[in-house]
Short mmCIF file of C-alpha atoms in Angstrom, two decimals:
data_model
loop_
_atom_site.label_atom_id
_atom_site.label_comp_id
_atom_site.label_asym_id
_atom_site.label_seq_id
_atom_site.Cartn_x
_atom_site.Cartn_y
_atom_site.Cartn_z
CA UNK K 1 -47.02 3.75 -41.62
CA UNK K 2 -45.18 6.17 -39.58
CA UNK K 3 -48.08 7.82 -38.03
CA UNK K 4 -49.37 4.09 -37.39
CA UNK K 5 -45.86 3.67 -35.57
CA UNK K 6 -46.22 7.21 -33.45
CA UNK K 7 -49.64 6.56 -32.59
CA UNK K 8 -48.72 3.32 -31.07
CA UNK K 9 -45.79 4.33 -29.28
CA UNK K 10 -48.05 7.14 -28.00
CA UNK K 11 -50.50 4.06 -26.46
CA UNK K 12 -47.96 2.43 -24.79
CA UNK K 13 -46.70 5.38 -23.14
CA UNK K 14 -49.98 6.54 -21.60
CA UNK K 15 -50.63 2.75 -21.00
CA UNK K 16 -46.69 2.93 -19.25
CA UNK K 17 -48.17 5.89 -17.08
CA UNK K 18 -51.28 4.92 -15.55
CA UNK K 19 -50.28 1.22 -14.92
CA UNK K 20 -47.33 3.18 -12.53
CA UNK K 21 -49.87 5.74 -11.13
CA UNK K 22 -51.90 2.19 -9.89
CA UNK K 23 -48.46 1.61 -7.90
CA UNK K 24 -49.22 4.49 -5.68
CA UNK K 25 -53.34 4.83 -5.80
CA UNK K 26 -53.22 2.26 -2.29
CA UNK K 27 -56.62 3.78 -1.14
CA UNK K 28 -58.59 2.22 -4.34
CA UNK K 29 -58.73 -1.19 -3.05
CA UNK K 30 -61.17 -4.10 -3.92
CA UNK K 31 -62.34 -7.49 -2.63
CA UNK K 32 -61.98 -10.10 -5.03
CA UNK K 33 -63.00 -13.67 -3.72
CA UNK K 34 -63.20 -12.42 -0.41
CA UNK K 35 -59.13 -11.20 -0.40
CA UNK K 36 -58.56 -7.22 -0.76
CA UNK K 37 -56.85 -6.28 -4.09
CA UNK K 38 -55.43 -2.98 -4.27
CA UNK K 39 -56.19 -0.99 -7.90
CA UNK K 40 -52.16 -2.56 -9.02
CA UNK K 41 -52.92 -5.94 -8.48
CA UNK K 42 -55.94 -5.75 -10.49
CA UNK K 43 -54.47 -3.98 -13.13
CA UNK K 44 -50.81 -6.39 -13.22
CA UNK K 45 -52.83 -9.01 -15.33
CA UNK K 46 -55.04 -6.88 -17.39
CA UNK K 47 -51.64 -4.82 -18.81
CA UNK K 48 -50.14 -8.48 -18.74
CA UNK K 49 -53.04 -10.23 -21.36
CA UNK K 50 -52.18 -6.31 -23.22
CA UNK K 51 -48.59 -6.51 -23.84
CA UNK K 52 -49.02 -10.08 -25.04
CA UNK K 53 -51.95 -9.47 -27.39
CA UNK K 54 -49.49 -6.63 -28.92
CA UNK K 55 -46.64 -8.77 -29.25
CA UNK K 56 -48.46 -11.30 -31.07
CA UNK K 57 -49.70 -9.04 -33.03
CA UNK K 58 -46.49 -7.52 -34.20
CA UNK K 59 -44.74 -10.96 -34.32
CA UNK K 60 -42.27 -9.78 -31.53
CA UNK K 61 -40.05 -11.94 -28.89
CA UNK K 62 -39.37 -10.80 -25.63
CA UNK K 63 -35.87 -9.92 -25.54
CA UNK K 64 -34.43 -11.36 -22.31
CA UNK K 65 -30.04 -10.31 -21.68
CA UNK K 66 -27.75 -11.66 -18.86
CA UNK K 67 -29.21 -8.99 -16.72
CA UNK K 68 -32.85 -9.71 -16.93
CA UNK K 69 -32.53 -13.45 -16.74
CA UNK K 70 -30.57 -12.71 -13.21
CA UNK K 71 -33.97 -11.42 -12.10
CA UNK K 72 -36.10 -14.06 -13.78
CA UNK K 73 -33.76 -15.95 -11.70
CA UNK K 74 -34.42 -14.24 -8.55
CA UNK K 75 -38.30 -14.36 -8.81
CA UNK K 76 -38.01 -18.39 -10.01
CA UNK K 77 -36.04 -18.82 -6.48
CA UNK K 78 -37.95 -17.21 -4.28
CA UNK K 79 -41.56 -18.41 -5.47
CA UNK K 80 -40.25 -21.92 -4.89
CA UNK K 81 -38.50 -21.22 -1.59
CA UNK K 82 -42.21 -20.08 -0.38
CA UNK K 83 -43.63 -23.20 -1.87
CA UNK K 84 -40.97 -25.06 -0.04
CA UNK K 85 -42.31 -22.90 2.73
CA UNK K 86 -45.70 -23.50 2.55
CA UNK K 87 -45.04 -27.32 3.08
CA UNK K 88 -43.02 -27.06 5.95
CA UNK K 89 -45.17 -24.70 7.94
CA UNK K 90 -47.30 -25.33 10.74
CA UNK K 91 -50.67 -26.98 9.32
CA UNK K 92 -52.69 -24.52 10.60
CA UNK K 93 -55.74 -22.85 8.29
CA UNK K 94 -54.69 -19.14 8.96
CA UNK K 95 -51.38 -19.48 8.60
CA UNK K 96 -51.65 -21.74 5.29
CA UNK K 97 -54.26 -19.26 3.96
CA UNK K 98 -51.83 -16.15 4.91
CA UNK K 99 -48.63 -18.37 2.70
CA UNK K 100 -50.54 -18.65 -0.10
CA UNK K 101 -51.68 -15.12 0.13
CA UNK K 102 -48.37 -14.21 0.44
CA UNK K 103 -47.51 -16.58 -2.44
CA UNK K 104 -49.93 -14.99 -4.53
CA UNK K 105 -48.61 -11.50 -4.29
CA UNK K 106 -45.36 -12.38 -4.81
CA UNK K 107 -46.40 -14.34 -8.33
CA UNK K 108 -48.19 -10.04 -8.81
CA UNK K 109 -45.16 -8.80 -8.64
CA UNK K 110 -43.65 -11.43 -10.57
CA UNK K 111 -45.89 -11.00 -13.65
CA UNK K 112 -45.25 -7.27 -13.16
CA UNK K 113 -41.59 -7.71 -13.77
CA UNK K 114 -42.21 -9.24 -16.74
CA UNK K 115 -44.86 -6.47 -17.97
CA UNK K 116 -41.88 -4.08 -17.31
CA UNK K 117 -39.34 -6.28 -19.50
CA UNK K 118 -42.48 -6.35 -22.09
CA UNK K 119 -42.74 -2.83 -22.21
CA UNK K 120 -39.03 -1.86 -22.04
CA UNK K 121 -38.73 -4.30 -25.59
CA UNK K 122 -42.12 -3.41 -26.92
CA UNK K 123 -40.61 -0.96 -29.51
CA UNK K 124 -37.08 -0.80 -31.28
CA UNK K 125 -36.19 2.84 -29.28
CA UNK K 126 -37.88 1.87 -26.41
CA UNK K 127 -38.40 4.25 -23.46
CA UNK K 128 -35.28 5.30 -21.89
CA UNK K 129 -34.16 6.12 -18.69
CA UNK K 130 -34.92 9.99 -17.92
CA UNK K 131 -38.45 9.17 -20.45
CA UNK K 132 -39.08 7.17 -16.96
CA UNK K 133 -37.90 9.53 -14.32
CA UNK K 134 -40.26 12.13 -16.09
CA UNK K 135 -42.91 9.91 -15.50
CA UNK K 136 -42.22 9.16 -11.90
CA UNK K 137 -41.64 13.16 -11.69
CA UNK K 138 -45.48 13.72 -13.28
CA UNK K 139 -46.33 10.61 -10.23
CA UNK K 140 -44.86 12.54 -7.70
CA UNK K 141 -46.65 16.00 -8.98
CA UNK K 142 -49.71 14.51 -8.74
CA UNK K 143 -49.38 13.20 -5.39
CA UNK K 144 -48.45 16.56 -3.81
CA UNK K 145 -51.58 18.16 -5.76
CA UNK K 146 -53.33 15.14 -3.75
CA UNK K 147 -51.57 15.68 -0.52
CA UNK K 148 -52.32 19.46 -1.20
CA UNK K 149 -55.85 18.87 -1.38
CA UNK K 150 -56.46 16.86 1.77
CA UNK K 151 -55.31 20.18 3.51
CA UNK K 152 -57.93 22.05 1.55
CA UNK K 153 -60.64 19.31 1.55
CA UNK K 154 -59.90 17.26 4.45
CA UNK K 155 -62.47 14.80 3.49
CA UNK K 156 -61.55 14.06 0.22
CA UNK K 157 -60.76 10.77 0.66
CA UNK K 158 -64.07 9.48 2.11
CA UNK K 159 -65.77 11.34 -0.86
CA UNK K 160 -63.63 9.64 -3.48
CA UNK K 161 -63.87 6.07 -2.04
CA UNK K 162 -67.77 6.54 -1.59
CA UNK K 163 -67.38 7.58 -5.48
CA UNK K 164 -65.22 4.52 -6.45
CA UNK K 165 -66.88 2.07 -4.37
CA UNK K 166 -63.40 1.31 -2.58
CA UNK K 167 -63.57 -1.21 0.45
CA UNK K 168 -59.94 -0.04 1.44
CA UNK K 169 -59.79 -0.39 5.21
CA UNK K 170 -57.20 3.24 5.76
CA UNK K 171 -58.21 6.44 4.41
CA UNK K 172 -57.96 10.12 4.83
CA UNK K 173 -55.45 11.75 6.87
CA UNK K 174 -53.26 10.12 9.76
CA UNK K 175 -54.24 11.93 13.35
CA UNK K 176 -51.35 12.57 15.17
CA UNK K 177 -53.14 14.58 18.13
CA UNK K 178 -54.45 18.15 17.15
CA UNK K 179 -52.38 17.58 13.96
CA UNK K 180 -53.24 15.32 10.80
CA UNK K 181 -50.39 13.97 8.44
CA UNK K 182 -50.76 14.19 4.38
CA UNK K 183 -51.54 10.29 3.31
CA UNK K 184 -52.14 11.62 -0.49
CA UNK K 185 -52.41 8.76 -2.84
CA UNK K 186 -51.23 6.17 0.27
CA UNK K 187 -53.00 4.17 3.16
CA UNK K 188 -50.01 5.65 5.61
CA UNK K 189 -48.07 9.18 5.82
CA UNK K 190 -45.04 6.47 6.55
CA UNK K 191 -45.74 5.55 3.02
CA UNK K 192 -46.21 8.77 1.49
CA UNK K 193 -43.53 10.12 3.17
CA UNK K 194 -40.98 7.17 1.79
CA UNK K 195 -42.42 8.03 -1.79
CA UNK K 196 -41.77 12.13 -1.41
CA UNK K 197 -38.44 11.49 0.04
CA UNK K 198 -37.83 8.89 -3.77
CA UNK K 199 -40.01 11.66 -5.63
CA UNK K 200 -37.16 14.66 -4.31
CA UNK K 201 -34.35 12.75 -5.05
CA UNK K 202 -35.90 11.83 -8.52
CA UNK K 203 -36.18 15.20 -8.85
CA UNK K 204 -32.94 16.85 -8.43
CA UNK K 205 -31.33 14.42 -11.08
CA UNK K 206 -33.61 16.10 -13.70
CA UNK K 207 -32.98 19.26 -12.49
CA UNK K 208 -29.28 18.07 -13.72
CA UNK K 209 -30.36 16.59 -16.47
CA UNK K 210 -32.15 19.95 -17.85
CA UNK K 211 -29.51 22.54 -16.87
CA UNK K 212 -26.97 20.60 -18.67
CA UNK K 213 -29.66 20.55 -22.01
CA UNK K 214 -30.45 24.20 -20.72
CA UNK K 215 -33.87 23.22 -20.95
CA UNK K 216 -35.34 25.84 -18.38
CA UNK K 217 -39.31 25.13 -18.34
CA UNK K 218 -38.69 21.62 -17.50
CA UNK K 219 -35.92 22.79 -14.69
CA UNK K 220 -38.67 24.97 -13.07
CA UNK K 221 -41.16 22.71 -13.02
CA UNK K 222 -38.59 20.00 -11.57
CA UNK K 223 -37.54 22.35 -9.25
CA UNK K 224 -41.31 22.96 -8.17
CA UNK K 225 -41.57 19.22 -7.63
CA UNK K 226 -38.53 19.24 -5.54
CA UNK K 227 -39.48 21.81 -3.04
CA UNK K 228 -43.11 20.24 -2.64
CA UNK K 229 -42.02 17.03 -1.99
CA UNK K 230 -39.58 18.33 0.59
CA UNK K 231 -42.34 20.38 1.98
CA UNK K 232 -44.93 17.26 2.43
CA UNK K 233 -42.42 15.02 3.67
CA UNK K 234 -41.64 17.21 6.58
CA UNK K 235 -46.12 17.51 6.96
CA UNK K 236 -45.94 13.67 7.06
CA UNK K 237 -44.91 14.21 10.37
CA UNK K 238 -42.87 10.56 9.80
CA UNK K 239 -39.60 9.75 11.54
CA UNK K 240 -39.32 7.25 8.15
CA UNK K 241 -39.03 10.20 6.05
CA UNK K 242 -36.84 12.29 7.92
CA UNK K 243 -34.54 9.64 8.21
CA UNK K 244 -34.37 9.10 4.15
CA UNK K 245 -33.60 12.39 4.04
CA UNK K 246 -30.86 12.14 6.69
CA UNK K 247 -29.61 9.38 4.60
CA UNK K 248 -29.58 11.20 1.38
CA UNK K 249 -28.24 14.10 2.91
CA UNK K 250 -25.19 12.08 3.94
CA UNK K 251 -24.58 10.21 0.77
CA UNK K 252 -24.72 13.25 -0.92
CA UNK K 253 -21.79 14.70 1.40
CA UNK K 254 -19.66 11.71 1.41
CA UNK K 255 -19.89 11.20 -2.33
CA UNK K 256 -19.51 14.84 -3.38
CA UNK K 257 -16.47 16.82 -4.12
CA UNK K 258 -15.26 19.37 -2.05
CA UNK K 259 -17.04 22.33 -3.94
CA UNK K 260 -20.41 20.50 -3.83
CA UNK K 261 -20.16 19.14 -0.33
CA UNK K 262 -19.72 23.38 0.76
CA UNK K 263 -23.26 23.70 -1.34
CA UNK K 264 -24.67 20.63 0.49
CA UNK K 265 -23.74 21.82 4.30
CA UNK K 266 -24.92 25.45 3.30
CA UNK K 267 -28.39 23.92 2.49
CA UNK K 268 -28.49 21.72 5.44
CA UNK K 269 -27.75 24.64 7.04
CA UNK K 270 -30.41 26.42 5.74
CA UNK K 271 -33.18 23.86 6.32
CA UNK K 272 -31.98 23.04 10.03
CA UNK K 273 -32.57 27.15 11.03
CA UNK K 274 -35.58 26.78 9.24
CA UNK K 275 -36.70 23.52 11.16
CA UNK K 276 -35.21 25.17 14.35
CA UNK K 277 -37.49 28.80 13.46
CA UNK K 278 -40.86 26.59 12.89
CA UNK K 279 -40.61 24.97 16.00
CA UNK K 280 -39.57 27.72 18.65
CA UNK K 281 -42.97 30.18 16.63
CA UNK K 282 -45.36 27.15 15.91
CA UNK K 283 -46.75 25.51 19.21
CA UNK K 284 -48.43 22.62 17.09
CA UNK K 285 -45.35 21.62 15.70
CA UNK K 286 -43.04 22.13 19.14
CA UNK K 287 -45.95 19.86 20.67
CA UNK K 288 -45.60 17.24 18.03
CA UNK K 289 -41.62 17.08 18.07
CA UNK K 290 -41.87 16.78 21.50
CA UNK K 291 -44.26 14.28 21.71
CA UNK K 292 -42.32 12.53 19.04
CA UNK K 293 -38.93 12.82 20.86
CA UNK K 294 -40.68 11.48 24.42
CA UNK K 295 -39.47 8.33 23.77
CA UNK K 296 -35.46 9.25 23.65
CA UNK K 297 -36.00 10.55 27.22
CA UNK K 298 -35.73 7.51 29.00
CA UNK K 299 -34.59 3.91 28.20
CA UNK K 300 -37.88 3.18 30.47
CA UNK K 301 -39.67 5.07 27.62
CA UNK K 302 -38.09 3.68 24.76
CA UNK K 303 -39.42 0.28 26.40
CA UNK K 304 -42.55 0.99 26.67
CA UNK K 305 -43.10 2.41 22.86
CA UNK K 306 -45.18 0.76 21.17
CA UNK K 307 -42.55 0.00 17.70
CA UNK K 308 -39.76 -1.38 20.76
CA UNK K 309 -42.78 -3.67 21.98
CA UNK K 310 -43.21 -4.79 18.46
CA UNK K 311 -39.62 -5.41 17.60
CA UNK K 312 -38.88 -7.56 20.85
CA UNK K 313 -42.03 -9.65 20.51
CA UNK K 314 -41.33 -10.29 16.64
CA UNK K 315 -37.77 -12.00 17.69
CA UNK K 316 -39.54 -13.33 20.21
CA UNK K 317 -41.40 -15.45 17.38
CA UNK K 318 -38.19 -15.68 15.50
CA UNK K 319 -36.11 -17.22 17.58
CA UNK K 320 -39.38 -19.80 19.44
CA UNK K 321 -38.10 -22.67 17.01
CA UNK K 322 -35.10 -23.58 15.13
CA UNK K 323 -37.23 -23.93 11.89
CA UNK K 324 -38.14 -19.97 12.14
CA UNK K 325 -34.55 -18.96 12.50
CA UNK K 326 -33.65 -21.42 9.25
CA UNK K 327 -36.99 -21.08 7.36
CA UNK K 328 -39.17 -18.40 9.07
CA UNK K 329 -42.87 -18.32 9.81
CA UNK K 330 -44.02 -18.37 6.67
CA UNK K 331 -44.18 -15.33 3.97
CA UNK K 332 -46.75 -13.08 5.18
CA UNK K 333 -47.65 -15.16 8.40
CA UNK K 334 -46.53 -13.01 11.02
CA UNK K 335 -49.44 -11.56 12.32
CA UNK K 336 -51.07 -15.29 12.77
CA UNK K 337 -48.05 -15.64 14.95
CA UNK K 338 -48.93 -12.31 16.85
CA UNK K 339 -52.29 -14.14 17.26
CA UNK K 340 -51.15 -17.00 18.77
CA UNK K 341 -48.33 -15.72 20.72
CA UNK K 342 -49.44 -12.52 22.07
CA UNK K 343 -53.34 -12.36 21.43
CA UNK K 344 -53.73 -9.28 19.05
CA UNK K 345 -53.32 -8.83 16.02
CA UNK K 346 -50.46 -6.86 14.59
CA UNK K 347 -49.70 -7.39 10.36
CA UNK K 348 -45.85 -6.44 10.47
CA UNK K 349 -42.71 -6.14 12.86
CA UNK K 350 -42.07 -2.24 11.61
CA UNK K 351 -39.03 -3.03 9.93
CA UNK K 352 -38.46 -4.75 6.67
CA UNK K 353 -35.31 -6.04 7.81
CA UNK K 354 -36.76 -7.98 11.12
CA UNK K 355 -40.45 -9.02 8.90
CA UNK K 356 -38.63 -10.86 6.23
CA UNK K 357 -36.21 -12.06 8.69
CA UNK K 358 -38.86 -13.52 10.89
CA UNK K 359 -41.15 -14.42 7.99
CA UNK K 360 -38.02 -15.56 5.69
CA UNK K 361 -35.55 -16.92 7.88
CA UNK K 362 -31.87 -16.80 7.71
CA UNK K 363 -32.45 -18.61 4.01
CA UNK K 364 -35.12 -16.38 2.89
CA UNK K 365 -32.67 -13.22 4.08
CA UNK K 366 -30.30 -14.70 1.64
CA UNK K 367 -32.77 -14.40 -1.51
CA UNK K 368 -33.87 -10.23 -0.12
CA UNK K 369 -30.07 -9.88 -0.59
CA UNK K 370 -29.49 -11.24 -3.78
CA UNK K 371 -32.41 -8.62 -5.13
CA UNK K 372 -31.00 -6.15 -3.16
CA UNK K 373 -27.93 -6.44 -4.88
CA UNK K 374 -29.06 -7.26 -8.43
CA UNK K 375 -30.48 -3.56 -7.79
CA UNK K 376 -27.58 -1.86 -7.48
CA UNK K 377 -25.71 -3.28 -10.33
CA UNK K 378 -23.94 -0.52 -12.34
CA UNK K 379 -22.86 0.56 -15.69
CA UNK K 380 -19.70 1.77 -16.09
CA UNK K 381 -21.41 4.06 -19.41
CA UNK K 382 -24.11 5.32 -17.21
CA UNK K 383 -22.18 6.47 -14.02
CA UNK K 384 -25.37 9.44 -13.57
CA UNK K 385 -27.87 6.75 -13.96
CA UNK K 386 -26.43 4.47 -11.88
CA UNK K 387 -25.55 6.84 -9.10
CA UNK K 388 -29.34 8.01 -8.82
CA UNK K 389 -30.09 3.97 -8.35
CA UNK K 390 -27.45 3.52 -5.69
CA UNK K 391 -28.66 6.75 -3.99
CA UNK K 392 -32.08 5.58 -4.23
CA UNK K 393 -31.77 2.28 -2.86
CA UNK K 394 -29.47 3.86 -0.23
CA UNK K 395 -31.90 5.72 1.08
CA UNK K 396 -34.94 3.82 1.09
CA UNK K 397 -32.79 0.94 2.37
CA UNK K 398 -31.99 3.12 5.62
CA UNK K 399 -35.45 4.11 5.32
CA UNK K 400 -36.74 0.44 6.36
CA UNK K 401 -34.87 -0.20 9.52
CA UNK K 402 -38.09 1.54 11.14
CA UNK K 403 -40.82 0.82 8.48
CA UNK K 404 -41.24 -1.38 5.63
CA UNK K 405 -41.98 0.84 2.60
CA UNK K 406 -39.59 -1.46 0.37
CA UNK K 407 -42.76 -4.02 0.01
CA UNK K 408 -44.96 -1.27 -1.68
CA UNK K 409 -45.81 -1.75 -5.37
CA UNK K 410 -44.32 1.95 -6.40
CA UNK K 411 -40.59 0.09 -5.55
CA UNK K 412 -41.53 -1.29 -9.49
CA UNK K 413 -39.23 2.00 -10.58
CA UNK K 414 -36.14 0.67 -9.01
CA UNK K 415 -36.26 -2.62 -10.73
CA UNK K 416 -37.41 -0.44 -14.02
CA UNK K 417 -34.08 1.66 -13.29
CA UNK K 418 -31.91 -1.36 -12.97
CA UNK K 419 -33.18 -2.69 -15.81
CA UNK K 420 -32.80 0.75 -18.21
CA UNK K 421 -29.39 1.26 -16.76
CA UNK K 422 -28.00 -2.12 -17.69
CA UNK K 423 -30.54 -2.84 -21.38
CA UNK K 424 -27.43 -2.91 -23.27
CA UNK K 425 -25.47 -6.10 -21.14
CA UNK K 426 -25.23 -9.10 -23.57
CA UNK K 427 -28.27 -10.68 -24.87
CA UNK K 428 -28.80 -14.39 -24.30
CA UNK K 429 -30.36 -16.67 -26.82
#
């Protein structure tokens, strides 16, 4: 009977892994009834019909406390704020069909809240929290061996899409000039670089975690996880990862005491020579910086880049009608509005802040909020836990003014976080 009990808790751990590795595998993507389904979509359901199978087969309820039913909540609101949506829009065909697109995805990651909240209650232990930030650390690993590879076998990609069959649209490495940017397991290096600069952070908690446990393999191999992902998020080449780090870095200072802030600024320290030493010996990188940079030189410049552009014509759209500034365009109906407005096509504003505002309107903003903030919820008995959330969230949240990795399906560990740190909050009947 015991054995019976291992084994299965063995199954839903491995099941646990791989259904969070399809949160980051963005370049195996599929057409199903003519719409493109990444390999996470398609697998939301499957581990959905799973976990229910299992709990009626061991006579279980899903266990649902104050906490979770906040989210339940959340996800209720918001599906029927886009079906409110969807009525009020224009009655257009491409905009309707990009709603209920939208509304589709959001009822994904619906159902893959609840697979979380089945799997967190599928077993009386459970998995618990640093159980979970060893699997994103094993994620993260895996990615860098990916991003790794591209280097070595630049085209990797097409080889394993050809493989797979994968209609995915993005592949292989970004070009920036002479240069190519590490995608790894992501359509973008904007992407990837978002998820390194999660993976490092990730990372140094354990590296806590195991030097107070004195548990050294597990602190090198941490450790080795830590300096790759700080090494590929710097070969992303992306201004969206450099920023997270920014933003960590000055949490980190701010929040620290004294003897740890000293630590912090003789790191920074360290890495800024570094940074400094690469680009005065390395003419690739001094022409990409400067390249990069270009736009800083002049307001004229600024004007004429191509995210600027993007950002004035997207409030442009926003503010044509007082039904976009109350309601928005429609969740995931942007681009049409490109279309129509502009004439080209263009799927996103650049900024998670200004796409939900102009898809969401001031309303819709209100709901983004609300999750925001059900994320950061604390527990006062898991002040570590809690601080890696809030540092998390801080970063990635600073992270979005000039991309929009916050929409991508490997943001399910933050609500699986939230929901570890606060399992114990009273249980509802």
């Amino acid at each position: 009977m015991v054995n019976k009990k291992i084994h299965r808790h063995i199954i839903f751990e491995i099941v646990f892994f791989l259904y969070l590795l399809t949160s980051v595998l963005e370049k195996l993507s599929y057409n199903i009834a003519g719409w493109g389904c990444n390999i996470y979509t398609m697998a939301t359901p499957i581990v959905f019909v799973f976990l229910v199978i299992s709990y009626c087969m061991q006579g279980k309820k899903i266990l649902i406390n104050q906490y979770t039913k906040m989210f339940f909540g959340y996800y209720v609101i918001y599906i029927l704020y886009v079906l409110f949506q969807f009525v009020i829009i224009d009655a257009d065909a491409a905009t309707r069909t990009q709603c209920l697109k939208g509304l589709i995805e959001l009822l994904v990651n619906f159902c893959a809240f609840i697979n979380v909240v089945m799997f967190l209650g599928i077993y009386e232990d459970g998995l618990n929290f640093n159980q979970v930030a060893e699997t994103f650390l094993y994620i993260t690993f895996l990615n860098e061996v990916y991003c790794l590879v591209q280097y070595i076998i630049p085209d990797i990609d097409a080889i394993i899409i050809d493989f797979l069959n994968s209609e995915a649209k993005r592949y292989g490495m970004d070009a920036y000039g002479s240069v190519h940017r590490t995608t790894g397991f992501f359509i973008e290096s904007n992407f990837n670089g978002a998820f390194l600069v999660m993976g490092f952070i990730n990372a140094l908690y354990l590296i806590g975690v195991y030097n107070r446990n004195s548990i050294r393999s597990k602190k090198i191999f941490a450790s080795v996880v830590g300096i790759l992902a700080l090494v590929f998020c710097f070969m992303t080449l992306s201004l969206t990862s450099y920023i997270g780090l920014a933003a960590f870095a000055f949490y980190k200072l701010c929040k620290s005491r004294w003897k740890y802030k000293k630590r912090i600024l003789g790191g920074l320290f360290v890495l800024v020579v570094t940074i400094i030493l690469v680009y005065l010996f390395n003419d690739t990188v001094r022409t990409v910086v400067n390249v990069k940079l270009s736009i800083f030189s002049s307001f004229e410049k600024l004007q004429n880049s191509s995210h600027f552009r993007i950002a004035i014509e997207a409030i442009e759209i926003y503010a044509m009608s007082f039904r976009n500034i109350i309601f928005g365009t429609g969740l995931n109906c942007l681009n049409v509005q490109f279309q129509k407005v502009f004439g080209y096509s263009m799927m996103k504003a650049h900024s998670y802040y200004l796409q939900n505002l102009c898809e969401l309107g001031i309303i819709g903003v209100g709901i983004v909020v609300y999750y925001i903030k059900l994320l950061l919820k604390k527990n006062v008995n898991k002040m570590d836990e809690s601080s890696l959330q809030e540092v998390m969230i801080f970063t990635m949240l600073m992270m979005n003014f000039t991309y929009d990795s916050f929409f991508r399906p490997f943001n399910i560990i933050f609500i699986i976080y939230a929901l570890l740190i606060n399992k114990n909050r009273k249980y509802v009947k």
